[in-house]
CSV table of C-alpha atoms in Angstrom, one decimal:
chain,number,residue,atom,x,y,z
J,369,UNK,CA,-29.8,-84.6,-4.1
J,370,UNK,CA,-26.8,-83.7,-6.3
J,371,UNK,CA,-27.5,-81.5,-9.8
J,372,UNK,CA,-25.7,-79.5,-11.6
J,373,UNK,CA,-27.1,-77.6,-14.4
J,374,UNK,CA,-26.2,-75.9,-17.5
J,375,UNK,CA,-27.7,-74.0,-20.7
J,376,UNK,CA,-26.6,-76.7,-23.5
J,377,UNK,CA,-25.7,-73.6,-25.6
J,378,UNK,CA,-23.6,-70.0,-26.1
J,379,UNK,CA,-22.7,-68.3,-29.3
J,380,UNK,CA,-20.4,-65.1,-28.8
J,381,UNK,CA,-18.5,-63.2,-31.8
J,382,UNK,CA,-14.8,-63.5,-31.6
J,383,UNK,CA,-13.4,-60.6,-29.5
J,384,UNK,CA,-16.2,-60.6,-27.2
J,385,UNK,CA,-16.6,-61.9,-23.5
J,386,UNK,CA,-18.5,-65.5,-23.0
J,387,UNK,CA,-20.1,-65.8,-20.0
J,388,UNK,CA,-21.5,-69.5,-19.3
J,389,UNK,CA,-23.6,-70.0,-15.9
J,390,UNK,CA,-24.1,-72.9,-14.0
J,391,UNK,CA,-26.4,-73.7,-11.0
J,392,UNK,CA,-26.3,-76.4,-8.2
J,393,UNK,CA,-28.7,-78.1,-5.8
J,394,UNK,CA,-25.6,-79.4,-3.2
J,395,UNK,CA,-25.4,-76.6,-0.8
J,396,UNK,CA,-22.1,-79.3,0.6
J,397,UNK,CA,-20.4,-78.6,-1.9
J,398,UNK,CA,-17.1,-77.3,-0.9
J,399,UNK,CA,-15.0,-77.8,-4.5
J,400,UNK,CA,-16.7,-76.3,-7.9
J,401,UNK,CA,-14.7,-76.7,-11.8
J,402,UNK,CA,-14.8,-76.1,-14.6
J,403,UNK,CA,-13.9,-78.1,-17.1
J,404,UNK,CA,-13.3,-77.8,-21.1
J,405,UNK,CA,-13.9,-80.2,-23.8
J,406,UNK,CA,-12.6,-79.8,-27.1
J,407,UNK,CA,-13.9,-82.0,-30.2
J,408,UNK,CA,-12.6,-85.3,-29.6
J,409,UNK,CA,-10.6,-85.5,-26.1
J,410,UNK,CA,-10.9,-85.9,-22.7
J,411,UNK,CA,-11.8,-83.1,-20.7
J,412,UNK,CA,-9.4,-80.4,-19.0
J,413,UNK,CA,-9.7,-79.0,-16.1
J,414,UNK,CA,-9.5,-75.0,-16.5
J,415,UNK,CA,-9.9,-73.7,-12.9
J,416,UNK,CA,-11.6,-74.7,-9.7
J,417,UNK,CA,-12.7,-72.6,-7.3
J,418,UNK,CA,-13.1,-73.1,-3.0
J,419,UNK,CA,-16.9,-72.6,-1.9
J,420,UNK,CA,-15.2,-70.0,1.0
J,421,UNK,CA,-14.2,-67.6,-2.2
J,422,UNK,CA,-16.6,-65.9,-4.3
J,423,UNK,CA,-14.2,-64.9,-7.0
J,424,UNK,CA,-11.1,-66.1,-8.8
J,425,UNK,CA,-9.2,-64.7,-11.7
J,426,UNK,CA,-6.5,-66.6,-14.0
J,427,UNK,CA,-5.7,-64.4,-17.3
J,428,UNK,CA,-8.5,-64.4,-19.5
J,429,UNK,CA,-10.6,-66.5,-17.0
J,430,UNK,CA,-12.9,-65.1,-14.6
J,431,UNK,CA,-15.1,-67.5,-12.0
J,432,UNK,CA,-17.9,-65.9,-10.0
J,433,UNK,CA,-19.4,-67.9,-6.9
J,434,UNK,CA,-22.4,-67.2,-5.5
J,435,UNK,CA,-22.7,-69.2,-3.1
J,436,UNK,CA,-26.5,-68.4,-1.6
J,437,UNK,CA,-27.7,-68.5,-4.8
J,438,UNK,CA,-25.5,-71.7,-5.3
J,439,UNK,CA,-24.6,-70.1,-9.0
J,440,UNK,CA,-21.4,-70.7,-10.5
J,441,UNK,CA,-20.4,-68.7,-13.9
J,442,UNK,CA,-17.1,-68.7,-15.8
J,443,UNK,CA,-16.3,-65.5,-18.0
J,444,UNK,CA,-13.6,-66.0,-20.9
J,445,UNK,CA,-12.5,-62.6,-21.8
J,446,UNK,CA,-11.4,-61.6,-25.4
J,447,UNK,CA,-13.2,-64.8,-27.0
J,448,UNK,CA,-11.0,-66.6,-29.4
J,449,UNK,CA,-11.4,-69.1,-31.9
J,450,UNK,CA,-9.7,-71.8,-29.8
J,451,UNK,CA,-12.0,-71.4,-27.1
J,452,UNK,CA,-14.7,-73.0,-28.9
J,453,UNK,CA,-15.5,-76.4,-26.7
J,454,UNK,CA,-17.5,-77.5,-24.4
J,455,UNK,CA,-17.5,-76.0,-21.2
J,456,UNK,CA,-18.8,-78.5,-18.3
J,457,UNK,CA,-19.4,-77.2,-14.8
J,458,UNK,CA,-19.1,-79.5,-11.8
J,459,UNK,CA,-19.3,-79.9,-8.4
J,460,UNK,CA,-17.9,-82.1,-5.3
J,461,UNK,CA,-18.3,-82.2,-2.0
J,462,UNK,CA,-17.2,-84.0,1.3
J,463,UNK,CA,-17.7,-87.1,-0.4
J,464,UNK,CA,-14.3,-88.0,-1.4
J,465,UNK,CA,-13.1,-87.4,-5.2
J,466,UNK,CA,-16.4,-88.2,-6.9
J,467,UNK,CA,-17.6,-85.1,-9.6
J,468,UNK,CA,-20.7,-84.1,-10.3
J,469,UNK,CA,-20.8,-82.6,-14.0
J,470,UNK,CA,-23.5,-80.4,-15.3
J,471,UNK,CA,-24.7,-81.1,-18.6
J,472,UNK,CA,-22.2,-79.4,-20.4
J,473,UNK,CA,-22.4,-75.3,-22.6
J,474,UNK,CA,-21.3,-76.0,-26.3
J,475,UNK,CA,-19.6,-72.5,-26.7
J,476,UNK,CA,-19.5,-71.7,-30.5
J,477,UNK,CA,-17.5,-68.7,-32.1
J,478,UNK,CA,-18.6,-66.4,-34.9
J,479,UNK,CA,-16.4,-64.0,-36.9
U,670,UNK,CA,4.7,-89.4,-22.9
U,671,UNK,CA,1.2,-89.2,-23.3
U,672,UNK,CA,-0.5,-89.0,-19.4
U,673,UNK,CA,-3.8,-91.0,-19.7
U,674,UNK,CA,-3.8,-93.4,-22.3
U,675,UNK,CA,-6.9,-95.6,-23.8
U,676,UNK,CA,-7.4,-98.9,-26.1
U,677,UNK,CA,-8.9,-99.0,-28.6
U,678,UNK,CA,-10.0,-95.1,-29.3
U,679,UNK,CA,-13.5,-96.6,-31.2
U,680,UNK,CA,-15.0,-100.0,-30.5
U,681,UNK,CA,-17.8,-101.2,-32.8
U,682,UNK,CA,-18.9,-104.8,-31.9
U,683,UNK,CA,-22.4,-106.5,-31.6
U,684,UNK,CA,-24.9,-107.2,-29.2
U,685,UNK,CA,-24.4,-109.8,-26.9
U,686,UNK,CA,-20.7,-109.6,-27.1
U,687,UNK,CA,-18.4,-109.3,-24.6
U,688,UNK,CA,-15.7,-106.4,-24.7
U,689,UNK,CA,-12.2,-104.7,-22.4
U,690,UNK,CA,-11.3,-101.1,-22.7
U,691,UNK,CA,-8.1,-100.4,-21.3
U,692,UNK,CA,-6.6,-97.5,-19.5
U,693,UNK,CA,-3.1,-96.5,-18.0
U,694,UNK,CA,-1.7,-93.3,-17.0
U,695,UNK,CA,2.1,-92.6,-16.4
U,696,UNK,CA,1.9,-89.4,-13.9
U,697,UNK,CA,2.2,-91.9,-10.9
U,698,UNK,CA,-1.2,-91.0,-9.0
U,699,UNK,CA,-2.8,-93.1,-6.8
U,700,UNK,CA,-6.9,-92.8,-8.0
U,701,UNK,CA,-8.1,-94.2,-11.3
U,702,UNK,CA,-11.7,-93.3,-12.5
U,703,UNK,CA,-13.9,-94.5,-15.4
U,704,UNK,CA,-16.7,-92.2,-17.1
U,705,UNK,CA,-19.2,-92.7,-19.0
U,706,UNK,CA,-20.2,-89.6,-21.3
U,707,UNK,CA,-23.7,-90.4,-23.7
U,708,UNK,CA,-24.8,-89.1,-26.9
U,709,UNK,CA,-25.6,-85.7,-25.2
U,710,UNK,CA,-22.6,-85.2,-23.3
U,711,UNK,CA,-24.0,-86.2,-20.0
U,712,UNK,CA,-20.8,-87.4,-18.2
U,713,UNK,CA,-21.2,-89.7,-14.9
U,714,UNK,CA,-18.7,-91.3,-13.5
U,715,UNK,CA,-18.9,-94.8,-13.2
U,716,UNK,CA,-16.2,-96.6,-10.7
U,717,UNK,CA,-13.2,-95.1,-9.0
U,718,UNK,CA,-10.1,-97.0,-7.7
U,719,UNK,CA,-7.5,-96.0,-5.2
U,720,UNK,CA,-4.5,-97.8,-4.9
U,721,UNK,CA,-6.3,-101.0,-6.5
U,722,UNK,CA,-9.0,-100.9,-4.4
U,723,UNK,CA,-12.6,-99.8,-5.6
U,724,UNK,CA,-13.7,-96.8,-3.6
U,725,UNK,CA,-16.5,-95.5,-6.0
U,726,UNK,CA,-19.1,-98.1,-7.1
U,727,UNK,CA,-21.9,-96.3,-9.0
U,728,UNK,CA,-25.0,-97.7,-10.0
U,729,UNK,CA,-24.0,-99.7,-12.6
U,730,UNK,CA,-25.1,-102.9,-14.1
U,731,UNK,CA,-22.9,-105.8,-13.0
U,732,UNK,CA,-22.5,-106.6,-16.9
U,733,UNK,CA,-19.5,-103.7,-15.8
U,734,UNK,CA,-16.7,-105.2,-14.4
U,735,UNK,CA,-13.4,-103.0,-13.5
U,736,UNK,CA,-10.5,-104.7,-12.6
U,737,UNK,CA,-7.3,-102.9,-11.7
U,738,UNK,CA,-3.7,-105.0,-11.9
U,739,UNK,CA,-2.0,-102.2,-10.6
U,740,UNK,CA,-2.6,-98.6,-9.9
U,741,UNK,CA,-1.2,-97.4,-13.3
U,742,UNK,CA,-3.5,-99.5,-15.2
U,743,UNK,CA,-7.5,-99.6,-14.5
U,744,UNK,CA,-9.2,-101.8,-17.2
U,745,UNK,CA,-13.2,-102.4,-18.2
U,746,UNK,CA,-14.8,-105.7,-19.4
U,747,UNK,CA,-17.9,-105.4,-20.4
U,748,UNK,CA,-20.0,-108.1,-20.7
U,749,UNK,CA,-23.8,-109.2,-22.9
U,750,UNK,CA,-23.3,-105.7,-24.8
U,751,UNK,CA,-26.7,-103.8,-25.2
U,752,UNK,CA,-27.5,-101.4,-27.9
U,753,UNK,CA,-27.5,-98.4,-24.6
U,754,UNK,CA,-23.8,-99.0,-24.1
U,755,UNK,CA,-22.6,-97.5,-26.9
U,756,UNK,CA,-21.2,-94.2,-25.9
U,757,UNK,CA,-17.7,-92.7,-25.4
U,758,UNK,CA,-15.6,-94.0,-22.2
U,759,UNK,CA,-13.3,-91.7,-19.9
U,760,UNK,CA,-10.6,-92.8,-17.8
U,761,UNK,CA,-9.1,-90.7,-15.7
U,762,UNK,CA,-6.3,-90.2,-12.7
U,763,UNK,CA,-5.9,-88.1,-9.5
U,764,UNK,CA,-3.1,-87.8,-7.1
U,765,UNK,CA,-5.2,-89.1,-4.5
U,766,UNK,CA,-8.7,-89.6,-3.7
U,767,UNK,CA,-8.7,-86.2,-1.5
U,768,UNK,CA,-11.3,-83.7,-2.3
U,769,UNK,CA,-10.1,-80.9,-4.7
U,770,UNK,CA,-7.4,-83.7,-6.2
U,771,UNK,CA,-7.3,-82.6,-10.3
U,772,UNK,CA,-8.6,-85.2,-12.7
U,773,UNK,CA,-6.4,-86.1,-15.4
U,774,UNK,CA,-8.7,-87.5,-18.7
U,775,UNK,CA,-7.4,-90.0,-21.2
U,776,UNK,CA,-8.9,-89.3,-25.0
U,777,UNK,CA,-11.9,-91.6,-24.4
U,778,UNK,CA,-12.7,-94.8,-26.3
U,779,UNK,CA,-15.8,-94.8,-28.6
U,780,UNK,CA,-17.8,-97.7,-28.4
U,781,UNK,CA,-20.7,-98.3,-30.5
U,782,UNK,CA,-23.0,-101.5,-30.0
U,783,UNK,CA,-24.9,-102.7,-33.5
């Protein structure tokens, strides 16, 4: 079956580096996001990453695929103020454009 | 030139009604979705249209009805409203309905059933 699982929550101080995991049944799955939430709107899509890769980087974003383990993590570097959201992982595979989302990591900031 | 857009943002109305969200996006993409996202943030997509046509049909109680005019606009009636409705709708847009395509979200529209 399809899941996609997340801890509900991460508190980092500002400065620091957030690291928020994910996990997945769906060994198909060729396509994994992440996505952010911020009070309020519609989610954003931040980064994706290919199931052949097991790393991609994009400035303060850092995605790490392990695939055999089917874990997923995102690592925000230098944790600001205006990263505070939610971060929802999610997942699709041959079937089309439907996305699985995870539960969703409320990532707080403290001074 | 807002992308996704939603009406109403919040929706209170009472059981047993019935009730249309509506949603257009301007970016020109082929693939409309709707979401449904509940009081813990659990998001699950409900219906997906491509080109008009209904590709993703979740399971969802037939009290949903999409409809989709054209592929810019993908609408929601809702009929006999129960109290476990309430919760905040997502629309969304792709390109296409390829793998990989990126999901553009509208705000979302609040509805709450009394």
């Amino acid at each position: 079956g399809e899941d996609v699982e997340q801890s509900l929550f991460l508190s980092v101080r500002e400065g620091d580096s957030s690291v928020i995991n994910c996990t997945y049944t769906d060994s198909s799955s060729t396509y994994l996001y992440w996505y952010k939430q911020e009070p309020g709107a519609g989610l954003q899509l931040l980064t994706y990453i290919f199931s052949n890769m097991d790393m991609k980087q994009d400035q303060r974003l850092t995605v790490l695929l392990n695939k055999k383990d089917k874990h997923l993590s995102l690592r925000i570097a230098d944790t600001q103020t205006g990263d505070s959201a939610i971060y929802f992982c999610a997942e699709s595979h041959s079937s089309a454009s439907k996305i699985i989302f995870g539960s969703g990591t409320r990532l707080s900031i403290r001074p | 030139d807002t992308a996704v857009s939603q009406t109403p943002k919040y929706l209170v109305t009472q059981m047993g009604n019935d009730k249309s969200i509506k949603c257009e996006q301007n970016l020109g993409h082929d693939t409309m979705y709707w979401y449904k996202q509940d009081s813990k943030k659990f998001l699950k997509i409900m219906f997906s249209y491509n080109n008009k046509e209904l590709i993703i049909n979740e399971t969802v109680p037939n009290r949903f009805s999409p409809k989709s005019p054209d592929k810019a606009h993908l609408n929601l009636h809702i009929n006999s409203l129960e109290l476990g409705d309430s919760a905040v709708y997502f629309c969304a847009s792709s390109q296409d309905h390829t793998q990989g395509a990126e999901q553009y979200f509208g705000p979302g529209t609040r509805l709450t059933v009394t």
